[in-house]
Amino acid sequence: MNKSPDRTEGRRIPVIEIFGPTVQGEGSVIGHKTMFVRTAGCDYSCVWCDSAFTWDGSGNADIRPMTPHEIGEELRRIGGETFGHVTISGGNPALLPQLAGLIGLLRERGIRVALETQGSRWQDWFWSIDDLTISPKPPSSRMETDWTALDDIVAKLTEKQRLFSLKIVIFDDVDLHYAAGVHERYPQIPFYVQAGNDQLKEAEPERLLPYLLERYRWLIDRVMEHNGLKQVHVLPQLHTWVWGNKKGV
């Protein structure tokens, strides 16, 4: 019996930047040494997105259609033999079925793979992600959560006892209420909340850090007094504390 052709075979991946090694700044793998592959394109347009250049057209000149092999070679050229973990970011990399080839190549080389997506699209290659973060976007993003899609993704992963985590970026009390609702909806999933950065035009890390620290303290205080947020990790956005709004770190 002939195997059905893989329609993603030969399709290149739209890569907008590759960098590292650096520390992961968010979610369950915060502080982890990693390389980054950032893909272009997103089905959302969050007003506070810190990587809007992946979808708003401003980064189009930097997009390179690359094969998995080419990405693997560039990772090795930049990072040498210093890394064993790669984070695929965006935009929303879950728009790209052809990522299966890159994920397979990295795993064949003994490299762990992390990926974050908002939970709006399912891809079968989710099964191959070592550190999968689903990050629904709260009301401050001005995006609407597709609960049907999110429920389906969570149900599939849970049914197969696949380890993954949920993360919500918090900017205000409305977001905090939304996060508590997500936590109540999926109570058994490891859950992270993270203080958001709405000062994306601040170019000096030394001026940004006091503001981010204040926002982190605010979030800690609000979570500690919240009855609906018990089994929760409260995080800063680590890379912004160190490098501010600089790209490629």
PDB file of C-alpha atoms in Angstrom:
ATOM      1  CA  MET A   1       0.000   0.000   0.000  1.00  0.00           C
ATOM      2  CA  ASN A   2       1.458   3.336  -1.014  1.00  0.00           C
ATOM      3  CA  LYS A   3       1.927   5.920   1.677  1.00  0.00           C
ATOM      4  CA  SER A   4      -0.042   9.123   1.116  1.00  0.00           C
ATOM      5  CA  PRO A   5       2.249  11.967   0.064  1.00  0.00           C
ATOM      6  CA  ASP A   6       3.187  14.497   2.755  1.00  0.00           C
ATOM      7  CA  ARG A   7       2.011  17.792   1.310  1.00  0.00           C
ATOM      8  CA  THR A   8       4.294  19.702   3.673  1.00  0.00           C
ATOM      9  CA  GLU A   9       7.389  17.954   2.302  1.00  0.00           C
ATOM     10  CA  GLY A  10       9.630  20.427   0.521  1.00  0.00           C
ATOM     11  CA  ARG A  11       7.807  23.471   1.919  1.00  0.00           C
ATOM     12  CA  ARG A  12      10.216  25.968   3.379  1.00  0.00           C
ATOM     13  CA  ILE A  13       9.826  27.574   6.786  1.00  0.00           C
ATOM     14  CA  PRO A  14       9.538  31.406   6.929  1.00  0.00           C
ATOM     15  CA  VAL A  15      12.283  32.290   9.423  1.00  0.00           C
ATOM     16  CA  ILE A  16      12.669  35.876  10.604  1.00  0.00           C
ATOM     17  CA  GLU A  17      15.548  35.401  13.063  1.00  0.00           C
ATOM     18  CA  ILE A  18      17.807  32.751  14.579  1.00  0.00           C
ATOM     19  CA  PHE A  19      19.842  33.633  17.653  1.00  0.00           C
ATOM     20  CA  GLY A  20      21.423  32.396  20.871  1.00  0.00           C
ATOM     21  CA  PRO A  21      22.409  30.704  22.947  1.00  0.00           C
ATOM     22  CA  THR A  22      20.563  32.758  25.527  1.00  0.00           C
ATOM     23  CA  VAL A  23      18.270  32.136  28.477  1.00  0.00           C
ATOM     24  CA  GLN A  24      14.590  31.457  27.976  1.00  0.00           C
ATOM     25  CA  GLY A  25      12.712  34.380  29.493  1.00  0.00           C
ATOM     26  CA  GLU A  26       9.227  32.929  29.924  1.00  0.00           C
ATOM     27  CA  GLY A  27       7.064  30.042  31.050  1.00  0.00           C
ATOM     28  CA  SER A  28       7.965  26.659  32.468  1.00  0.00           C
ATOM     29  CA  VAL A  29      11.491  26.700  31.003  1.00  0.00           C
ATOM     30  CA  ILE A  30      12.394  30.180  32.266  1.00  0.00           C
ATOM     31  CA  GLY A  31      16.149  30.483  32.734  1.00  0.00           C
ATOM     32  CA  HIS A  32      16.849  27.490  30.467  1.00  0.00           C
ATOM     33  CA  LYS A  33      19.794  27.825  28.089  1.00  0.00           C
ATOM     34  CA  THR A  34      18.385  27.729  24.561  1.00  0.00           C
ATOM     35  CA  MET A  35      18.733  28.741  20.934  1.00  0.00           C
ATOM     36  CA  PHE A  36      15.822  30.540  19.260  1.00  0.00           C
ATOM     37  CA  VAL A  37      14.240  30.065  15.848  1.00  0.00           C
ATOM     38  CA  ARG A  38      11.591  32.749  15.297  1.00  0.00           C
ATOM     39  CA  THR A  39       9.094  32.176  12.495  1.00  0.00           C
ATOM     40  CA  ALA A  40       7.054  34.794  10.649  1.00  0.00           C
ATOM     41  CA  GLY A  41       3.282  35.017  10.561  1.00  0.00           C
ATOM     42  CA  CYS A  42       0.488  35.085  13.132  1.00  0.00           C
ATOM     43  CA  ASP A  43      -3.285  34.732  13.181  1.00  0.00           C
ATOM     44  CA  TYR A  44      -3.467  37.264  16.052  1.00  0.00           C
ATOM     45  CA  SER A  45      -2.509  40.933  16.290  1.00  0.00           C
ATOM     46  CA  CYS A  46      -2.172  41.587  20.031  1.00  0.00           C
ATOM     47  CA  VAL A  47      -1.868  45.296  20.760  1.00  0.00           C
ATOM     48  CA  TRP A  48       1.042  44.759  23.164  1.00  0.00           C
ATOM     49  CA  CYS A  49       2.864  42.120  21.089  1.00  0.00           C
ATOM     50  CA  ASP A  50       6.634  42.369  21.612  1.00  0.00           C
ATOM     51  CA  SER A  51       7.312  40.616  18.301  1.00  0.00           C
ATOM     52  CA  ALA A  52       4.829  42.400  16.046  1.00  0.00           C
ATOM     53  CA  PHE A  53       7.542  42.555  13.383  1.00  0.00           C
ATOM     54  CA  THR A  54       6.745  38.891  12.697  1.00  0.00           C
ATOM     55  CA  TRP A  55       3.266  39.744  11.384  1.00  0.00           C
ATOM     56  CA  ASP A  56       2.769  43.511  10.849  1.00  0.00           C
ATOM     57  CA  GLY A  57       4.920  43.779   7.723  1.00  0.00           C
ATOM     58  CA  SER A  58       7.769  45.719   9.332  1.00  0.00           C
ATOM     59  CA  GLY A  59      10.007  42.626   9.332  1.00  0.00           C
ATOM     60  CA  ASN A  60       9.201  41.332   5.851  1.00  0.00           C
ATOM     61  CA  ALA A  61      12.677  42.133   4.519  1.00  0.00           C
ATOM     62  CA  ASP A  62      14.170  39.805   7.150  1.00  0.00           C
ATOM     63  CA  ILE A  63      12.073  36.748   6.285  1.00  0.00           C
ATOM     64  CA  ARG A  64      14.080  33.858   4.848  1.00  0.00           C
ATOM     65  CA  PRO A  65      12.329  30.741   3.508  1.00  0.00           C
ATOM     66  CA  MET A  66      14.571  27.969   4.877  1.00  0.00           C
ATOM     67  CA  THR A  67      14.643  24.169   4.848  1.00  0.00           C
ATOM     68  CA  PRO A  68      15.031  22.247   8.113  1.00  0.00           C
ATOM     69  CA  HIS A  69      18.588  21.371   7.090  1.00  0.00           C
ATOM     70  CA  GLU A  70      19.454  25.024   6.470  1.00  0.00           C
ATOM     71  CA  ILE A  71      18.030  26.003   9.853  1.00  0.00           C
ATOM     72  CA  GLY A  72      19.964  23.217  11.534  1.00  0.00           C
ATOM     73  CA  GLU A  73      23.193  24.352   9.897  1.00  0.00           C
ATOM     74  CA  GLU A  74      22.652  27.967  10.918  1.00  0.00           C
ATOM     75  CA  LEU A  75      21.914  26.939  14.490  1.00  0.00           C
ATOM     76  CA  ARG A  76      25.200  25.050  14.531  1.00  0.00           C
ATOM     77  CA  ARG A  77      27.087  27.927  12.896  1.00  0.00           C
ATOM     78  CA  ILE A  78      25.828  30.402  15.483  1.00  0.00           C
ATOM     79  CA  GLY A  79      25.736  28.195  18.572  1.00  0.00           C
ATOM     80  CA  GLY A  80      28.423  25.635  17.776  1.00  0.00           C
ATOM     81  CA  GLU A  81      28.298  22.719  20.196  1.00  0.00           C
ATOM     82  CA  THR A  82      27.197  24.871  23.143  1.00  0.00           C
ATOM     83  CA  PHE A  83      23.465  24.040  23.177  1.00  0.00           C
ATOM     84  CA  GLY A  84      21.052  21.144  23.520  1.00  0.00           C
ATOM     85  CA  HIS A  85      17.753  23.009  23.494  1.00  0.00           C
ATOM     86  CA  VAL A  86      15.964  25.010  20.788  1.00  0.00           C
ATOM     87  CA  THR A  87      12.901  27.228  21.242  1.00  0.00           C
ATOM     88  CA  ILE A  88      10.649  27.738  18.221  1.00  0.00           C
ATOM     89  CA  SER A  89       8.820  31.030  18.567  1.00  0.00           C
ATOM     90  CA  GLY A  90       6.831  33.509  16.509  1.00  0.00           C
ATOM     91  CA  GLY A  91       4.398  34.970  15.630  1.00  0.00           C
ATOM     92  CA  ASN A  92       2.460  31.760  15.892  1.00  0.00           C
ATOM     93  CA  PRO A  93       4.539  28.789  14.752  1.00  0.00           C
ATOM     94  CA  ALA A  94       1.443  26.567  14.986  1.00  0.00           C
ATOM     95  CA  LEU A  95       0.399  28.003  11.617  1.00  0.00           C
ATOM     96  CA  LEU A  96       3.185  25.995   9.975  1.00  0.00           C
ATOM     97  CA  PRO A  97       2.582  22.271   9.369  1.00  0.00           C
ATOM     98  CA  GLN A  98       6.010  22.084   7.701  1.00  0.00           C
ATOM     99  CA  LEU A  99       7.708  22.587  11.078  1.00  0.00           C
ATOM    100  CA  ALA A 100       7.443  18.816  11.524  1.00  0.00           C
ATOM    101  CA  GLY A 101      10.621  18.377   9.486  1.00  0.00           C
ATOM    102  CA  LEU A 102      12.649  20.768  11.641  1.00  0.00           C
ATOM    103  CA  ILE A 103      11.358  19.268  14.886  1.00  0.00           C
ATOM    104  CA  GLY A 104      12.236  15.782  13.671  1.00  0.00           C
ATOM    105  CA  LEU A 105      15.724  16.865  12.629  1.00  0.00           C
ATOM    106  CA  LEU A 106      16.432  18.511  15.990  1.00  0.00           C
ATOM    107  CA  ARG A 107      15.231  15.502  17.953  1.00  0.00           C
ATOM    108  CA  GLU A 108      17.331  13.177  15.797  1.00  0.00           C
ATOM    109  CA  ARG A 109      20.322  15.244  16.902  1.00  0.00           C
ATOM    110  CA  GLY A 110      19.388  14.815  20.566  1.00  0.00           C
ATOM    111  CA  ILE A 111      18.161  18.415  20.932  1.00  0.00           C
ATOM    112  CA  ARG A 112      15.126  19.180  23.082  1.00  0.00           C
ATOM    113  CA  VAL A 113      12.513  21.425  21.477  1.00  0.00           C
ATOM    114  CA  ALA A 114      10.320  24.058  23.144  1.00  0.00           C
ATOM    115  CA  LEU A 115       7.444  25.916  21.527  1.00  0.00           C
ATOM    116  CA  GLU A 116       4.818  28.449  22.584  1.00  0.00           C
ATOM    117  CA  THR A 117       1.505  29.052  20.822  1.00  0.00           C
ATOM    118  CA  GLN A 118      -1.756  30.744  21.778  1.00  0.00           C
ATOM    119  CA  GLY A 119      -3.854  27.618  21.344  1.00  0.00           C
ATOM    120  CA  SER A 120      -5.755  28.661  18.232  1.00  0.00           C
ATOM    121  CA  ARG A 121      -4.456  25.917  15.909  1.00  0.00           C
ATOM    122  CA  TRP A 122      -3.630  22.243  16.337  1.00  0.00           C
ATOM    123  CA  GLN A 123      -0.668  20.537  14.648  1.00  0.00           C
ATOM    124  CA  ASP A 124       0.135  16.834  14.928  1.00  0.00           C
ATOM    125  CA  TRP A 125       3.769  17.723  15.563  1.00  0.00           C
ATOM    126  CA  PHE A 126       2.684  19.004  19.010  1.00  0.00           C
ATOM    127  CA  TRP A 127       3.252  15.394  20.105  1.00  0.00           C
ATOM    128  CA  SER A 128       6.974  15.811  19.405  1.00  0.00           C
ATOM    129  CA  ILE A 129       7.504  19.030  21.393  1.00  0.00           C
ATOM    130  CA  ASP A 130       9.377  18.481  24.657  1.00  0.00           C
ATOM    131  CA  ASP A 131       8.375  21.769  26.327  1.00  0.00           C
ATOM    132  CA  LEU A 132       5.002  22.893  24.963  1.00  0.00           C
ATOM    133  CA  THR A 133       3.404  26.088  26.292  1.00  0.00           C
ATOM    134  CA  ILE A 134      -0.144  27.088  25.428  1.00  0.00           C
ATOM    135  CA  SER A 135      -0.573  30.827  26.020  1.00  0.00           C
ATOM    136  CA  PRO A 136      -4.145  32.100  25.479  1.00  0.00           C
ATOM    137  CA  LYS A 137      -4.286  35.863  25.074  1.00  0.00           C
ATOM    138  CA  PRO A 138      -6.169  37.889  27.729  1.00  0.00           C
ATOM    139  CA  PRO A 139      -8.607  40.776  27.118  1.00  0.00           C
ATOM    140  CA  SER A 140      -5.860  43.436  27.093  1.00  0.00           C
ATOM    141  CA  SER A 141      -4.597  41.903  23.821  1.00  0.00           C
ATOM    142  CA  ARG A 142      -7.943  42.827  22.181  1.00  0.00           C
ATOM    143  CA  MET A 143      -8.108  39.312  20.782  1.00  0.00           C
ATOM    144  CA  GLU A 144     -10.985  36.864  21.280  1.00  0.00           C
ATOM    145  CA  THR A 145     -10.162  33.417  22.638  1.00  0.00           C
ATOM    146  CA  ASP A 146     -11.421  30.555  20.463  1.00  0.00           C
ATOM    147  CA  TRP A 147     -12.575  28.345  23.331  1.00  0.00           C
ATOM    148  CA  THR A 148     -13.601  25.517  21.012  1.00  0.00           C
ATOM    149  CA  ALA A 149     -10.091  25.310  19.537  1.00  0.00           C
ATOM    150  CA  LEU A 150      -8.436  25.675  22.943  1.00  0.00           C
ATOM    151  CA  ASP A 151     -10.665  23.042  24.564  1.00  0.00           C
ATOM    152  CA  ASP A 152      -9.881  20.640  21.717  1.00  0.00           C
ATOM    153  CA  ILE A 153      -6.114  21.143  22.038  1.00  0.00           C
ATOM    154  CA  VAL A 154      -6.137  20.730  25.808  1.00  0.00           C
ATOM    155  CA  ALA A 155      -8.372  17.642  25.564  1.00  0.00           C
ATOM    156  CA  LYS A 156      -6.135  15.948  22.981  1.00  0.00           C
ATOM    157  CA  LEU A 157      -2.977  16.560  24.988  1.00  0.00           C
ATOM    158  CA  THR A 158      -4.603  15.559  28.278  1.00  0.00           C
ATOM    159  CA  GLU A 159      -6.128  12.373  26.875  1.00  0.00           C
ATOM    160  CA  LYS A 160      -2.689  11.150  25.826  1.00  0.00           C
ATOM    161  CA  GLN A 161      -1.226  12.312  29.179  1.00  0.00           C
ATOM    162  CA  ARG A 162       1.077  14.671  27.297  1.00  0.00           C
ATOM    163  CA  LEU A 163       2.932  17.105  29.544  1.00  0.00           C
ATOM    164  CA  PHE A 164       2.398  20.773  28.677  1.00  0.00           C
ATOM    165  CA  SER A 165       1.697  24.032  30.490  1.00  0.00           C
ATOM    166  CA  LEU A 166      -0.562  27.070  30.274  1.00  0.00           C
ATOM    167  CA  LYS A 167       0.710  30.639  30.545  1.00  0.00           C
ATOM    168  CA  ILE A 168      -1.163  33.946  30.668  1.00  0.00           C
ATOM    169  CA  VAL A 169       0.467  37.373  30.363  1.00  0.00           C
ATOM    170  CA  ILE A 170      -1.140  39.808  32.807  1.00  0.00           C
ATOM    171  CA  PHE A 171      -1.451  43.570  32.370  1.00  0.00           C
ATOM    172  CA  ASP A 172      -4.406  44.479  34.610  1.00  0.00           C
ATOM    173  CA  ASP A 173      -7.170  43.123  36.845  1.00  0.00           C
ATOM    174  CA  VAL A 174      -9.352  42.206  33.876  1.00  0.00           C
ATOM    175  CA  ASP A 175      -6.545  39.978  32.615  1.00  0.00           C
ATOM    176  CA  LEU A 176      -6.178  38.499  36.098  1.00  0.00           C
ATOM    177  CA  HIS A 177      -9.875  37.615  36.138  1.00  0.00           C
ATOM    178  CA  TYR A 178      -9.486  35.995  32.713  1.00  0.00           C
ATOM    179  CA  ALA A 179      -6.476  34.005  33.966  1.00  0.00           C
ATOM    180  CA  ALA A 180      -8.443  32.734  36.962  1.00  0.00           C
ATOM    181  CA  GLY A 181     -11.151  31.562  34.567  1.00  0.00           C
ATOM    182  CA  VAL A 182      -8.612  29.677  32.431  1.00  0.00           C
ATOM    183  CA  HIS A 183      -7.115  28.099  35.560  1.00  0.00           C
ATOM    184  CA  GLU A 184     -10.577  26.997  36.715  1.00  0.00           C
ATOM    185  CA  ARG A 185     -11.390  25.617  33.253  1.00  0.00           C
ATOM    186  CA  TYR A 186      -8.212  23.486  33.139  1.00  0.00           C
ATOM    187  CA  PRO A 187      -7.326  22.948  36.821  1.00  0.00           C
ATOM    188  CA  GLN A 188      -4.945  20.021  36.351  1.00  0.00           C
ATOM    189  CA  ILE A 189      -2.617  21.769  33.879  1.00  0.00           C
ATOM    190  CA  PRO A 190       0.562  23.454  35.233  1.00  0.00           C
ATOM    191  CA  PHE A 191      -0.292  27.147  35.195  1.00  0.00           C
ATOM    192  CA  TYR A 192       1.899  30.244  34.902  1.00  0.00           C
ATOM    193  CA  VAL A 193       1.082  33.934  35.023  1.00  0.00           C
ATOM    194  CA  GLN A 194       3.586  36.523  33.902  1.00  0.00           C
ATOM    195  CA  ALA A 195       3.769  40.285  34.303  1.00  0.00           C
ATOM    196  CA  GLY A 196       3.388  41.968  30.917  1.00  0.00           C
ATOM    197  CA  ASN A 197       5.592  44.663  29.408  1.00  0.00           C
ATOM    198  CA  ASP A 198       3.636  47.545  27.858  1.00  0.00           C
ATOM    199  CA  GLN A 199       6.657  49.865  27.514  1.00  0.00           C
ATOM    200  CA  LEU A 200       7.854  48.472  24.185  1.00  0.00           C
ATOM    201  CA  LYS A 201       9.348  51.769  22.975  1.00  0.00           C
ATOM    202  CA  GLU A 202      11.662  52.199  25.961  1.00  0.00           C
ATOM    203  CA  ALA A 203      15.180  51.767  24.550  1.00  0.00           C
ATOM    204  CA  GLU A 204      17.160  51.892  27.810  1.00  0.00           C
ATOM    205  CA  PRO A 205      17.052  48.698  29.907  1.00  0.00           C
ATOM    206  CA  GLU A 206      18.126  50.641  32.997  1.00  0.00           C
ATOM    207  CA  ARG A 207      14.984  52.777  32.765  1.00  0.00           C
ATOM    208  CA  LEU A 208      12.710  49.869  31.936  1.00  0.00           C
ATOM    209  CA  LEU A 209      13.756  47.560  34.775  1.00  0.00           C
ATOM    210  CA  PRO A 210      12.303  49.589  37.700  1.00  0.00           C
ATOM    211  CA  TYR A 211       8.947  49.695  35.911  1.00  0.00           C
ATOM    212  CA  LEU A 212       8.992  45.944  35.221  1.00  0.00           C
ATOM    213  CA  LEU A 213       9.927  45.231  38.832  1.00  0.00           C
ATOM    214  CA  GLU A 214       6.994  47.347  40.002  1.00  0.00           C
ATOM    215  CA  ARG A 215       4.631  45.455  37.689  1.00  0.00           C
ATOM    216  CA  TYR A 216       5.961  42.098  38.938  1.00  0.00           C
ATOM    217  CA  ARG A 217       5.430  43.135  42.560  1.00  0.00           C
ATOM    218  CA  TRP A 218       1.891  44.227  41.671  1.00  0.00           C
ATOM    219  CA  LEU A 219       1.185  40.837  40.095  1.00  0.00           C
ATOM    220  CA  ILE A 220       2.591  38.933  43.063  1.00  0.00           C
ATOM    221  CA  ASP A 221       0.405  40.924  45.456  1.00  0.00           C
ATOM    222  CA  ARG A 222      -2.727  40.401  43.376  1.00  0.00           C
ATOM    223  CA  VAL A 223      -2.159  36.651  42.946  1.00  0.00           C
ATOM    224  CA  MET A 224      -1.401  36.097  46.640  1.00  0.00           C
ATOM    225  CA  GLU A 225      -4.806  37.496  47.634  1.00  0.00           C
ATOM    226  CA  HIS A 226      -6.772  35.783  44.838  1.00  0.00           C
ATOM    227  CA  ASN A 227      -8.927  32.800  45.864  1.00  0.00           C
ATOM    228  CA  GLY A 228      -9.050  31.443  42.320  1.00  0.00           C
ATOM    229  CA  LEU A 229      -5.294  31.343  41.731  1.00  0.00           C
ATOM    230  CA  LYS A 230      -3.874  28.742  44.106  1.00  0.00           C
ATOM    231  CA  GLN A 231      -1.698  26.340  42.076  1.00  0.00           C
ATOM    232  CA  VAL A 232       0.032  29.082  40.125  1.00  0.00           C
ATOM    233  CA  HIS A 233       3.600  30.097  39.252  1.00  0.00           C
ATOM    234  CA  VAL A 234       4.130  33.882  39.160  1.00  0.00           C
ATOM    235  CA  LEU A 235       6.886  34.967  36.768  1.00  0.00           C
ATOM    236  CA  PRO A 236       8.622  38.058  35.470  1.00  0.00           C
ATOM    237  CA  GLN A 237       9.574  38.351  31.806  1.00  0.00           C
ATOM    238  CA  LEU A 238      13.201  37.533  32.529  1.00  0.00           C
ATOM    239  CA  HIS A 239      14.845  38.595  29.268  1.00  0.00           C
ATOM    240  CA  THR A 240      13.312  42.081  29.495  1.00  0.00           C
ATOM    241  CA  TRP A 241      14.830  42.488  32.961  1.00  0.00           C
ATOM    242  CA  VAL A 242      18.280  41.782  31.531  1.00  0.00           C
ATOM    243  CA  TRP A 243      18.161  43.247  28.002  1.00  0.00           C
ATOM    244  CA  GLY A 244      15.062  45.420  27.926  1.00  0.00           C
ATOM    245  CA  ASN A 245      13.337  45.539  24.530  1.00  0.00           C
ATOM    246  CA  LYS A 246      16.398  44.535  22.528  1.00  0.00           C
ATOM    247  CA  LYS A 247      15.791  42.004  19.754  1.00  0.00           C
ATOM    248  CA  GLY A 248      17.804  38.848  19.211  1.00  0.00           C
ATOM    249  CA  VAL A 249      18.652  38.045  22.847  1.00  0.00           C
TER     250      VAL A 249
END
